[in-house]
Coordinates of C-alpha atoms in Angstrom, one line a residue:
M4 CA 42.3 79.8 -99.8
V5 CA 44.5 77.1 -101.1
A6 CA 42.5 73.8 -101.1
G7 CA 44.1 71.4 -98.8
A8 CA 46.7 73.8 -97.4
G9 CA 46.8 72.6 -93.9
G10 CA 44.6 70.1 -92.0
S11 CA 42.3 72.8 -90.5
N12 CA 41.6 74.8 -93.6
F13 CA 37.9 75.6 -93.6
H14 CA 37.1 74.8 -97.3
S15 CA 39.1 71.6 -97.1
E16 CA 37.3 70.5 -94.0
F17 CA 33.8 71.1 -95.4
R18 CA 34.3 70.3 -99.1
N19 CA 32.6 66.9 -98.7
D20 CA 30.2 67.9 -96.1
P21 CA 26.6 66.8 -97.1
V22 CA 25.1 70.0 -95.7
V23 CA 27.4 72.2 -97.8
K24 CA 26.8 70.1 -100.9
E25 CA 23.0 70.5 -100.4
M26 CA 23.3 74.3 -99.8
R27 CA 25.4 74.7 -102.9
Q28 CA 23.0 72.6 -105.0
I29 CA 20.0 74.7 -103.8
R30 CA 21.8 77.9 -104.7
E31 CA 22.9 76.6 -108.1
E32 CA 19.3 75.6 -108.9
N33 CA 18.0 79.0 -107.7
A34 CA 20.6 80.8 -109.8
R35 CA 19.6 78.7 -112.9
R36 CA 16.0 79.8 -112.5
Q37 CA 16.8 83.5 -112.8
K38 CA 16.2 85.5 -116.0
H39 CA 19.8 84.8 -116.9
D40 CA 21.6 81.7 -115.8
Y41 CA 24.0 82.4 -113.0
S42 CA 24.5 78.8 -111.8
H43 CA 28.2 78.9 -112.9
V44 CA 28.9 81.0 -109.8
F45 CA 28.2 78.0 -107.6
R46 CA 30.1 75.4 -109.7
N47 CA 33.8 74.4 -109.6
K48 CA 35.6 75.7 -112.6
S49 CA 38.2 74.2 -114.8
R50 CA 41.7 75.6 -115.5
F51 CA 40.4 76.7 -118.9
D52 CA 37.6 78.7 -117.3
F53 CA 40.1 80.5 -115.1
I54 CA 42.2 81.3 -118.2
R55 CA 39.2 82.9 -119.8
I56 CA 38.4 85.0 -116.7
S57 CA 42.1 86.0 -116.2
A58 CA 42.9 86.7 -119.9
V59 CA 42.8 90.4 -119.2
I60 CA 45.8 90.2 -116.9
M61 CA 47.9 88.7 -119.8
G62 CA 46.9 91.6 -121.9
M63 CA 47.8 94.0 -119.1
E64 CA 51.2 92.4 -118.8
F65 CA 51.8 93.0 -122.5
V66 CA 51.1 96.6 -121.8
Y67 CA 53.4 96.6 -118.7
S68 CA 56.2 95.0 -120.7
A69 CA 56.1 97.7 -123.4
E70 CA 55.7 100.5 -120.8
T71 CA 58.5 99.4 -118.5
A72 CA 60.9 98.6 -121.4
F73 CA 60.4 101.7 -123.5
V74 CA 58.7 104.6 -121.6
S75 CA 61.9 105.5 -119.7
P76 CA 64.1 105.5 -122.9
I77 CA 61.4 107.5 -124.8
L78 CA 61.3 110.1 -122.0
L79 CA 65.1 110.4 -121.9
S80 CA 65.3 110.6 -125.7
I81 CA 63.0 113.6 -125.9
G82 CA 65.2 115.6 -123.5
I83 CA 63.9 114.8 -120.1
E84 CA 66.7 114.2 -117.6
H85 CA 66.9 111.2 -115.1
Q86 CA 65.6 113.1 -112.1
L87 CA 62.6 114.5 -114.0
M88 CA 62.0 111.2 -115.7
T89 CA 61.7 109.4 -112.4
M90 CA 59.3 112.1 -111.2
V91 CA 57.1 111.5 -114.2
W92 CA 56.6 108.0 -113.0
G93 CA 55.3 109.4 -109.8
I94 CA 52.4 111.4 -111.2
S95 CA 50.2 108.4 -112.0
P96 CA 50.6 106.7 -108.6
L97 CA 50.0 110.0 -106.8
I98 CA 46.6 110.2 -108.5
G99 CA 46.0 106.5 -108.1
F100 CA 46.7 106.6 -104.4
F101 CA 43.6 108.7 -103.8
L102 CA 41.4 107.3 -106.6
S103 CA 42.2 103.6 -106.4
P104 CA 40.2 102.9 -103.2
V105 CA 37.4 105.0 -104.7
I106 CA 37.4 102.8 -107.8
G107 CA 37.4 99.7 -105.5
S108 CA 34.3 101.1 -103.7
V109 CA 32.6 102.0 -107.0
S110 CA 33.2 98.4 -108.1
D111 CA 31.7 97.1 -104.9
R112 CA 28.6 99.3 -105.3
C113 CA 28.0 99.4 -109.0
R114 CA 24.4 98.6 -109.8
S115 CA 24.7 98.0 -113.6
R116 CA 22.8 95.1 -115.1
F117 CA 26.2 93.8 -116.4
G118 CA 27.5 93.3 -112.9
R119 CA 29.8 95.2 -110.6
R120 CA 33.3 94.5 -111.9
R121 CA 33.0 94.3 -115.7
P122 CA 31.7 97.9 -116.3
V123 CA 34.6 99.3 -114.3
L124 CA 37.1 97.0 -116.1
F125 CA 35.8 98.1 -119.5
A126 CA 36.1 101.8 -118.7
L127 CA 39.7 101.4 -117.4
G128 CA 40.5 99.3 -120.5
V129 CA 39.4 102.1 -122.8
G130 CA 41.7 104.6 -120.9
L131 CA 44.6 102.1 -121.1
I132 CA 44.3 101.7 -124.9
T133 CA 44.2 105.5 -125.3
G134 CA 47.4 105.9 -123.3
C135 CA 49.2 103.1 -125.3
I136 CA 48.4 105.1 -128.5
L137 CA 49.7 108.5 -127.1
V138 CA 53.0 107.2 -125.7
P139 CA 54.7 106.0 -129.0
Y140 CA 53.1 108.6 -131.2
G141 CA 53.8 111.6 -128.9
R142 CA 56.5 112.9 -131.3
N143 CA 54.2 112.7 -134.3
I144 CA 51.4 114.5 -132.5
G145 CA 53.9 117.1 -131.3
A146 CA 55.1 117.6 -134.8
W147 CA 51.5 118.5 -135.8
F148 CA 51.5 121.1 -133.1
G149 CA 54.8 122.6 -134.3
D150 CA 57.6 120.7 -132.7
L151 CA 60.8 121.0 -134.8
G152 CA 62.5 117.8 -133.8
E153 CA 66.2 117.2 -133.1
Y154 CA 69.2 119.5 -133.7
V155 CA 72.7 118.1 -134.4
D156 CA 75.8 120.2 -135.2
D157 CA 76.9 118.7 -138.5
P158 CA 79.2 121.0 -140.6
A159 CA 78.4 119.0 -143.7
N160 CA 74.7 119.8 -143.5
T161 CA 74.9 123.5 -142.2
I162 CA 73.5 126.4 -144.2
N163 CA 74.9 129.9 -143.3
G164 CA 76.2 128.7 -139.9
A165 CA 72.9 127.2 -138.8
A166 CA 72.9 123.7 -137.5
A167 CA 70.9 121.0 -139.4
L168 CA 67.5 120.0 -138.1
I169 CA 66.6 116.3 -138.0
D170 CA 62.8 115.6 -137.9
I171 CA 61.2 112.6 -136.2
N172 CA 61.9 110.5 -139.3
G173 CA 65.6 111.4 -139.4
T174 CA 65.2 113.7 -142.5
V175 CA 67.4 116.9 -142.7
V176 CA 65.1 119.9 -142.9
S177 CA 67.5 122.9 -142.6
D178 CA 65.1 125.2 -144.4
A179 CA 62.7 125.0 -141.4
L180 CA 65.2 127.1 -139.4
R181 CA 64.6 130.2 -141.5
S182 CA 60.9 130.4 -140.4
Y183 CA 61.9 130.3 -136.7
N184 CA 64.0 133.4 -136.0
F185 CA 64.1 132.7 -132.3
Y186 CA 66.5 129.8 -132.9
R187 CA 70.0 131.2 -133.0
I188 CA 72.6 128.4 -133.2
E189 CA 76.2 129.6 -133.6
E190 CA 78.5 127.5 -135.8
Q191 CA 81.0 126.9 -133.1
I192 CA 78.5 125.4 -130.7
A193 CA 78.7 121.6 -130.9
E194 CA 75.9 120.1 -128.8
H195 CA 72.8 118.1 -129.1
R196 CA 69.6 120.2 -129.2
T197 CA 65.9 119.1 -129.3
D198 CA 62.6 120.8 -129.7
Y199 CA 60.0 118.4 -128.3
R200 CA 57.8 120.7 -126.2
W201 CA 54.4 119.2 -127.3
A202 CA 55.9 115.7 -127.6
I203 CA 56.9 115.9 -123.9
V204 CA 53.4 116.9 -122.9
I205 CA 51.7 114.3 -125.0
T206 CA 54.0 111.5 -124.0
I207 CA 53.7 112.3 -120.3
I208 CA 49.8 112.3 -120.6
G209 CA 50.0 109.0 -122.4
T210 CA 52.3 107.6 -119.7
I211 CA 49.9 108.7 -116.9
L212 CA 46.9 107.2 -118.7
T213 CA 48.7 103.9 -119.4
D214 CA 50.2 103.5 -115.9
F215 CA 47.1 104.7 -114.0
N216 CA 44.6 102.5 -115.9
A217 CA 46.9 99.5 -115.9
D218 CA 47.4 99.6 -112.2
N219 CA 43.7 100.1 -111.5
C220 CA 42.6 97.4 -113.8
M221 CA 44.0 94.9 -111.3
T222 CA 41.3 95.6 -108.7
P223 CA 38.2 94.8 -110.7
S224 CA 39.9 92.0 -112.6
R225 CA 40.9 90.2 -109.3
A226 CA 37.5 90.9 -107.7
F227 CA 35.8 89.5 -110.8
L228 CA 37.9 86.4 -110.6
L229 CA 37.1 85.8 -106.9
D230 CA 33.4 86.6 -107.3
V231 CA 32.7 84.0 -110.0
S232 CA 34.8 81.2 -108.4
L233 CA 34.2 79.1 -105.4
P234 CA 36.3 79.7 -102.2
E235 CA 38.1 76.4 -102.5
D236 CA 39.1 77.3 -106.0
H237 CA 40.6 80.6 -105.1
G238 CA 44.1 79.1 -104.8
R239 CA 43.9 77.7 -108.4
A240 CA 42.3 80.9 -109.6
C241 CA 45.1 83.1 -108.2
S242 CA 47.8 80.8 -109.5
T243 CA 46.2 80.9 -113.0
F244 CA 46.1 84.6 -112.8
S245 CA 49.8 84.8 -112.0
I246 CA 50.7 82.2 -114.7
L247 CA 49.0 84.3 -117.4
A248 CA 50.7 87.4 -116.0
G249 CA 54.1 85.8 -116.4
L250 CA 53.2 84.4 -119.8
G251 CA 52.1 87.8 -121.1
G252 CA 55.1 89.6 -119.7
S253 CA 57.6 87.1 -121.1
I254 CA 56.1 87.3 -124.6
G255 CA 55.8 91.0 -124.3
Y256 CA 59.4 91.6 -123.3
A257 CA 60.6 89.2 -126.0
M258 CA 58.6 91.3 -128.5
G259 CA 60.5 94.3 -127.2
G260 CA 63.8 92.6 -127.7
I261 CA 63.2 92.1 -131.4
N262 CA 64.8 94.7 -133.7
W263 CA 61.6 95.5 -135.7
D264 CA 63.4 98.2 -137.7
E265 CA 65.0 95.5 -139.8
T266 CA 61.6 94.0 -140.7
S267 CA 59.2 95.2 -143.4
F268 CA 56.3 95.1 -140.8
G269 CA 58.3 97.3 -138.4
E270 CA 59.3 99.7 -141.2
F271 CA 55.6 100.0 -142.3
L272 CA 54.5 100.9 -138.7
G273 CA 57.3 103.4 -138.2
G274 CA 60.0 101.6 -136.1
S275 CA 60.5 99.2 -133.3
I276 CA 58.7 101.2 -130.5
K277 CA 55.6 101.9 -132.5
T278 CA 55.4 98.3 -133.7
V279 CA 55.6 96.9 -130.2
F280 CA 52.9 99.3 -128.9
T281 CA 50.6 98.6 -131.9
L282 CA 50.8 94.9 -131.3
V283 CA 50.3 95.4 -127.6
V284 CA 47.1 97.4 -128.2
I285 CA 45.7 94.7 -130.4
I286 CA 46.6 91.9 -128.0
F287 CA 45.1 93.8 -125.0
T288 CA 41.9 94.5 -126.8
I289 CA 41.5 90.8 -127.6
C290 CA 42.3 89.7 -124.0
L291 CA 39.9 92.3 -122.5
T292 CA 37.1 91.0 -124.7
I293 CA 37.7 87.4 -123.7
S294 CA 37.5 88.2 -120.0
L295 CA 34.4 90.5 -120.3
T296 CA 32.5 87.8 -122.2
S297 CA 33.7 84.8 -120.1
F298 CA 31.0 84.6 -117.4
R299 CA 28.0 86.7 -116.4
E300 CA 28.1 88.5 -113.0
I301 CA 25.2 88.6 -110.7
P302 CA 24.0 92.2 -110.6
L303 CA 24.1 93.9 -107.2
P304 CA 20.3 94.5 -107.0
L305 CA 19.7 90.7 -107.4
L306 CA 22.3 90.0 -104.7
E307 CA 20.4 92.3 -102.4
S308 CA 17.0 90.9 -103.1
D309 CA 17.8 87.1 -103.0
D310 CA 19.8 85.6 -100.2
L311 CA 20.4 82.4 -102.2
L312 CA 22.4 84.3 -104.8
R313 CA 24.9 85.4 -102.2
P314 CA 28.3 83.6 -101.8
L315 CA 28.3 80.5 -99.6
T316 CA 30.4 81.6 -96.6
E317 CA 31.5 79.9 -93.4
A318 CA 29.0 81.9 -91.4
A319 CA 26.1 80.9 -93.7
I320 CA 27.1 77.2 -93.3
K321 CA 27.4 77.4 -89.5
K322 CA 24.0 79.1 -89.4
E323 CA 22.3 76.4 -91.5
K324 CA 23.9 73.7 -89.3
A325 CA 22.7 75.5 -86.1
R326 CA 19.2 75.8 -87.6
R327 CA 19.1 72.1 -88.3
Q328 CA 20.4 71.3 -84.9
N329 CA 17.7 73.4 -83.3
Q330 CA 15.1 71.5 -85.3
I331 CA 16.4 68.3 -83.8
F332 CA 16.1 69.7 -80.3
V333 CA 12.5 70.8 -81.0
V334 CA 11.6 67.2 -82.1
K335 CA 13.2 65.8 -79.0
D336 CA 11.3 68.2 -76.7
V337 CA 8.0 67.5 -78.4
S338 CA 8.6 63.7 -78.3
K339 CA 9.3 63.9 -74.6
A340 CA 6.1 65.8 -74.1
L341 CA 4.2 63.4 -76.2
T342 CA 5.5 60.5 -74.2
A343 CA 4.5 62.2 -71.0
Q344 CA 1.0 62.8 -72.4
L345 CA 0.6 59.1 -73.4
Q346 CA 1.7 58.1 -69.9
S347 CA -0.9 60.4 -68.5
I348 CA -3.6 58.6 -70.4
Q349 CA -2.7 55.4 -68.6
S350 CA -2.2 57.3 -65.3
P351 CA -5.0 60.0 -65.1
Q352 CA -3.8 61.1 -61.6
D353 CA -0.5 62.5 -63.3
A354 CA -2.3 64.1 -66.2
V355 CA -0.2 66.9 -67.9
P356 CA -2.4 67.9 -70.9
Q357 CA -0.5 71.1 -71.6
K358 CA 3.0 69.6 -71.9
I359 CA 3.1 69.5 -75.7
N360 CA 1.9 73.1 -76.0
N361 CA 4.3 74.2 -73.2
A362 CA 7.3 72.5 -74.9
L363 CA 6.5 74.3 -78.2
V364 CA 6.0 77.6 -76.5
D365 CA 9.3 77.3 -74.6
V366 CA 11.2 76.5 -77.8
E367 CA 9.4 79.5 -79.5
R368 CA 10.4 81.9 -76.7
A369 CA 14.0 80.6 -76.3
P370 CA 16.6 83.3 -76.7
R371 CA 18.6 83.3 -79.9
G372 CA 21.8 81.3 -79.9
K373 CA 25.2 82.6 -80.8
D374 CA 24.9 81.3 -84.4
E375 CA 21.6 82.9 -85.0
V376 CA 23.0 86.2 -83.7
E377 CA 25.9 85.8 -86.1
L378 CA 23.4 85.2 -88.9
V379 CA 21.7 88.5 -88.3
E380 CA 25.0 90.3 -88.1
E381 CA 26.1 88.7 -91.3
E382 CA 22.9 89.9 -93.0
D383 CA 23.6 93.4 -91.8
E384 CA 27.1 93.2 -93.3
N385 CA 25.5 92.7 -96.7
V386 CA 23.9 96.1 -96.5
Q387 CA 25.6 98.5 -98.9
M388 CA 28.4 100.5 -97.3
G389 CA 28.0 104.2 -97.1
P390 CA 30.7 106.8 -97.8
M391 CA 31.6 107.1 -94.1
D392 CA 31.8 103.3 -93.7
F393 CA 34.1 103.2 -96.7
I394 CA 36.4 105.8 -95.3
K395 CA 36.4 104.1 -91.9
S396 CA 37.3 100.7 -93.6
I397 CA 40.5 102.3 -94.9
V398 CA 41.5 104.4 -91.8
M399 CA 40.5 101.8 -89.2
M400 CA 41.8 98.7 -91.0
P401 CA 42.5 95.6 -88.9
K402 CA 46.1 95.1 -87.9
S403 CA 46.4 92.0 -90.1
I404 CA 45.6 94.0 -93.2
A405 CA 47.9 96.9 -92.1
V406 CA 50.8 94.4 -91.9
L407 CA 49.8 92.9 -95.3
C408 CA 49.8 96.4 -96.7
L409 CA 53.3 97.2 -95.4
T410 CA 54.6 93.9 -96.8
N411 CA 53.0 94.6 -100.1
L412 CA 54.5 98.2 -100.1
F413 CA 58.1 97.0 -99.8
C414 CA 57.5 94.2 -102.3
W415 CA 56.2 96.7 -104.8
M416 CA 59.1 99.1 -104.1
S417 CA 61.5 96.2 -104.8
H418 CA 59.7 95.2 -108.0
L419 CA 59.3 98.8 -109.3
S420 CA 63.0 99.7 -108.6
Y421 CA 63.9 96.7 -110.8
A422 CA 61.3 96.8 -113.5
L423 CA 60.9 100.6 -114.2
Y424 CA 64.6 101.3 -114.6
F425 CA 66.1 98.0 -115.5
T426 CA 66.4 98.7 -119.3
D427 CA 68.1 102.0 -118.4
F428 CA 70.5 100.2 -116.1
V429 CA 71.5 97.6 -118.7
G430 CA 71.8 100.2 -121.5
E431 CA 74.1 102.5 -119.4
E432 CA 76.0 100.2 -117.0
V433 CA 76.3 97.0 -119.0
F434 CA 76.5 98.3 -122.5
K435 CA 78.0 101.8 -121.6
G436 CA 75.5 103.6 -123.8
N437 CA 74.0 107.2 -123.4
P438 CA 70.3 107.8 -123.8
A439 CA 70.9 111.6 -124.2
A440 CA 73.4 111.3 -127.0
P441 CA 72.4 112.2 -130.6
S442 CA 70.3 109.6 -132.2
N443 CA 72.9 108.9 -134.9
S444 CA 75.8 108.5 -132.4
D445 CA 77.4 105.2 -131.4
E446 CA 76.6 105.8 -127.7
Y447 CA 72.9 106.1 -128.4
K448 CA 73.0 102.9 -130.6
L449 CA 74.7 101.1 -127.8
F450 CA 72.0 102.2 -125.4
L451 CA 69.3 100.9 -127.6
E452 CA 71.1 97.6 -128.0
G453 CA 71.2 97.4 -124.2
V454 CA 67.5 98.2 -123.9
R455 CA 66.7 95.3 -126.3
Y456 CA 69.1 93.0 -124.4
A457 CA 67.4 94.0 -121.2
C458 CA 64.0 93.1 -122.7
F459 CA 65.1 89.5 -123.0
G460 CA 66.4 89.5 -119.4
M461 CA 62.9 90.7 -118.3
A462 CA 61.4 88.0 -120.5
I463 CA 63.3 85.5 -118.3
Y464 CA 61.9 87.2 -115.2
S465 CA 58.4 86.8 -116.5
I466 CA 59.0 83.1 -117.3
S467 CA 60.2 82.8 -113.7
C468 CA 57.0 84.5 -112.5
S469 CA 54.9 81.9 -114.5
T470 CA 56.9 79.0 -113.2
C471 CA 56.6 80.1 -109.6
S472 CA 52.9 80.8 -109.9
F473 CA 52.3 77.4 -111.3
T474 CA 54.0 75.7 -108.3
I475 CA 53.2 78.2 -105.5
E476 CA 50.0 76.4 -104.5
K477 CA 51.8 73.1 -104.1
L478 CA 54.7 74.9 -102.3
I479 CA 52.2 76.4 -99.8
K480 CA 50.8 72.9 -99.1
V481 CA 54.3 71.5 -98.4
L482 CA 56.2 74.4 -96.9
R483 CA 53.4 76.6 -95.6
A484 CA 52.6 80.1 -96.7
R485 CA 55.0 81.9 -94.3
T486 CA 58.0 80.0 -95.6
V487 CA 57.1 80.5 -99.2
Y488 CA 56.5 84.3 -98.7
C489 CA 59.6 85.1 -96.6
G490 CA 61.9 82.7 -98.4
G491 CA 61.0 84.0 -101.9
L492 CA 61.7 87.6 -100.8
I493 CA 65.1 86.6 -99.3
L494 CA 66.1 84.9 -102.6
D495 CA 65.3 88.0 -104.5
A496 CA 67.3 90.2 -102.1
I497 CA 70.3 88.0 -102.7
G498 CA 69.9 87.9 -106.5
M499 CA 69.5 91.7 -106.9
A500 CA 72.5 92.3 -104.7
C501 CA 74.7 90.0 -106.8
M502 CA 73.5 91.7 -110.0
A503 CA 74.3 95.2 -108.6
F504 CA 77.9 94.0 -107.6
F505 CA 78.5 92.2 -110.8
P506 CA 76.7 94.0 -113.7
N507 CA 77.4 92.0 -116.9
K508 CA 75.4 90.2 -119.6
V509 CA 75.4 86.9 -117.7
T510 CA 74.0 88.2 -114.4
V511 CA 71.4 90.3 -116.3
Y512 CA 70.0 87.0 -117.6
V513 CA 70.5 84.6 -114.8
L514 CA 69.6 86.8 -111.8
S515 CA 66.5 88.4 -113.4
A516 CA 64.8 85.1 -112.6
T517 CA 64.7 86.1 -108.9
G518 CA 62.7 89.2 -109.8
G519 CA 60.0 86.9 -111.1
I520 CA 59.7 85.3 -107.7
V521 CA 58.7 88.6 -106.2
Y522 CA 56.2 89.3 -109.0
A523 CA 54.6 85.9 -108.5
L524 CA 54.2 86.6 -104.8
L525 CA 52.8 90.0 -105.5
F526 CA 50.0 88.5 -107.6
T527 CA 49.3 85.6 -105.3
M528 CA 49.9 85.8 -101.6
P529 CA 48.2 89.1 -100.5
F530 CA 44.9 88.1 -102.3
L531 CA 45.0 84.5 -101.1
L532 CA 45.2 85.9 -97.6
L533 CA 42.5 88.5 -98.2
G534 CA 40.2 85.8 -99.5
Q535 CA 40.9 83.7 -96.4
Y536 CA 40.1 86.6 -94.1
H537 CA 36.8 87.4 -95.8
A538 CA 35.7 83.7 -96.1
K539 CA 36.4 83.2 -92.4
G540 CA 34.8 86.5 -91.5
T541 CA 37.7 87.5 -89.3
F542 CA 41.0 89.3 -89.6
K543 CA 42.9 87.7 -86.7
V544 CA 43.6 84.4 -85.2
A545 CA 41.7 83.8 -82.0
K546 CA 43.4 82.2 -79.1
P547 CA 42.1 78.7 -78.1
G548 CA 38.9 79.1 -76.1
A549 CA 38.6 82.8 -76.8
E550 CA 35.4 84.2 -78.3
V551 CA 35.8 85.7 -81.8
T552 CA 34.8 89.3 -81.8
Q553 CA 32.7 90.8 -84.7
E554 CA 34.8 92.8 -87.2
R555 CA 33.7 96.0 -88.9
K556 CA 32.0 95.3 -92.2
R557 CA 34.4 95.5 -95.1
G558 CA 34.0 95.0 -98.9
L559 CA 36.3 92.5 -100.7
A560 CA 37.0 94.8 -103.6
T561 CA 37.7 97.7 -101.2
D562 CA 40.3 95.6 -99.3
I563 CA 41.8 94.4 -102.6
A564 CA 42.0 98.1 -103.6
V565 CA 43.6 99.1 -100.3
V566 CA 46.2 96.3 -100.4
G567 CA 46.8 96.6 -104.1
G568 CA 46.9 100.4 -103.8
M569 CA 50.3 100.0 -102.2
I570 CA 51.7 100.0 -105.7
F571 CA 50.9 103.7 -105.9
V572 CA 52.6 104.5 -102.6
A573 CA 55.6 102.5 -103.7
Q574 CA 55.7 104.1 -107.1
I575 CA 55.5 107.6 -105.5
I576 CA 58.4 106.8 -103.1
V577 CA 60.5 105.2 -105.9
A578 CA 59.8 108.0 -108.4
L579 CA 60.6 110.8 -106.0
G580 CA 63.7 109.2 -104.5
M581 CA 65.3 107.2 -107.4
G582 CA 66.4 110.2 -109.5
S583 CA 68.1 111.8 -106.5
L584 CA 69.9 108.5 -105.7
I585 CA 71.1 108.1 -109.2
S586 CA 72.4 111.7 -109.2
A587 CA 74.0 111.2 -105.8
F588 CA 75.8 108.0 -106.6
G589 CA 76.4 108.7 -110.2
T590 CA 75.3 105.3 -111.4
T591 CA 72.1 103.5 -112.3
S592 CA 73.3 100.4 -110.4
V593 CA 71.6 102.0 -107.4
V594 CA 68.2 100.9 -108.7
V595 CA 69.2 97.3 -108.4
F596 CA 70.7 97.9 -104.9
S597 CA 67.4 99.5 -103.9
A598 CA 65.5 96.5 -105.1
S599 CA 67.6 94.2 -103.0
I600 CA 67.2 96.3 -99.8
C601 CA 63.4 96.6 -100.2
S602 CA 63.0 92.8 -100.7
L603 CA 65.0 92.2 -97.5
I604 CA 62.7 94.6 -95.5
A605 CA 59.6 93.0 -97.1
S606 CA 60.7 89.5 -95.9
I607 CA 61.0 90.8 -92.4
C608 CA 57.4 92.3 -92.6
A609 CA 56.1 89.1 -94.2
S610 CA 57.2 87.2 -91.1
Q611 CA 54.6 89.2 -89.1
V612 CA 51.7 88.6 -91.5
V613 CA 48.6 86.6 -90.2
Y614 CA 48.4 83.5 -92.3
M615 CA 45.3 81.9 -90.8
D616 CA 45.3 78.2 -91.8
L617 CA 47.6 78.6 -94.9

């Protein structure tokens, strides 16, 4: 709900309504009288408050920057080929596709005294930190389990015709060969050999943990942000969320672009990759702590027991106005009856002594109005959803959410095609490096140089994301949401197509900015629209004069999980298909072409989204 976005926007219309102000004040005072002060839930928040709540997303973007920049090169460097590497990226989303809605439902139904969102966010954060430790240290852990490292055929370092063995630190350890009789390397064989069996397993497990927990942290963090902010502040809240995402990504990618091997700090931690991941873990831990300690959540048992602690929705406001209107009618009826009684005193022949009582009885027995019925139905909606209700809310979703899911799916496919394989694309196509070459070869060094260069390109894309997020609320006010959504996706489609046709150092920098537009839209538009749907209590635009039908009860976090869960479907599709496309076309430029096509399709889908008053 972007405040002021359109003349008929509900929250803009009622912001200065005296009834709304009074209702909010009553709720705020009631929340202040609880054992813990929850009055902040019913107050407008400053930009700094939103920064505290959204700090965790900045930490997650640091993780994403390290993951997208280095996981693919790490997997390729330990002997996994392109097609298998892309399939590794598909394992986490395959698990997340089934578990993400469950996590969203658990977040809606968690009865912890710490609230509904923060306990889930904390658990996912611990898993994320674990994954970030396993990914860069997979080779070291593998060495503890017996991995031998990397073989290169170097005649200067051979002993009795055996190839030299290079361990994870680059040390020649030829003597290790003698204890492994099953390694028979002939002198005339000149090829690159590796033994990273355990390292592959550990690194894949770390990748799954990192990717799964990072993706699923989005749902409780967004729900927490919307829960503790007022509906008219949701636009500013979501834009702050996106700004911090872009800021974290830009700094994170810039960190990845630094050659830490040439610094004493990087040398102490064991190289560039380990340095970046170590810094990322520290930053994420700090950001997670800031968000978890920012504001108290109202526990679910309290929400169920006290109506005044529930969010102030459009239906609740209409109900209160209807109640006050009915009271006015009662006073009018009683006053008419009283007038008639007084007249009967002066004219005994027209005595009507029961008129007052009859008026009160008629009012008492009058059938419930439409607003009162809506109130009862709204209270029923606050009842906890059962497992079958949860499944039905996913399978039988409203058409508006289904279209939003489809749009989000193609947006994520575009973004993931670009983000997951961009460093590989630059290293191979722009710098002509080879990730499978021996670690001391010129081709491998060129590839690493390309990866670092790509990191700076992705830093530009993150800066673009922050800039777009900062202005998106104003753009929606001026251009309307449909124009912003569709136009941004078309711009990205053009930019990615140009980068694919002209792969060079200039286009890598300049056109990466269009990728930031899609990322800003991914973080903003779907959740603004979901917040609008839930605040208005409907998922479609009613025709003039038509009666609004009651929708099936749905949880906000569940809908966020369903729409946000499209990242898993997108990642599965991209992971299963991208390796085959690269093999079929023989170039990694296909990943950027794919991003362009997906953005174009997403823009077509976005034209069919229900935008309500935005």
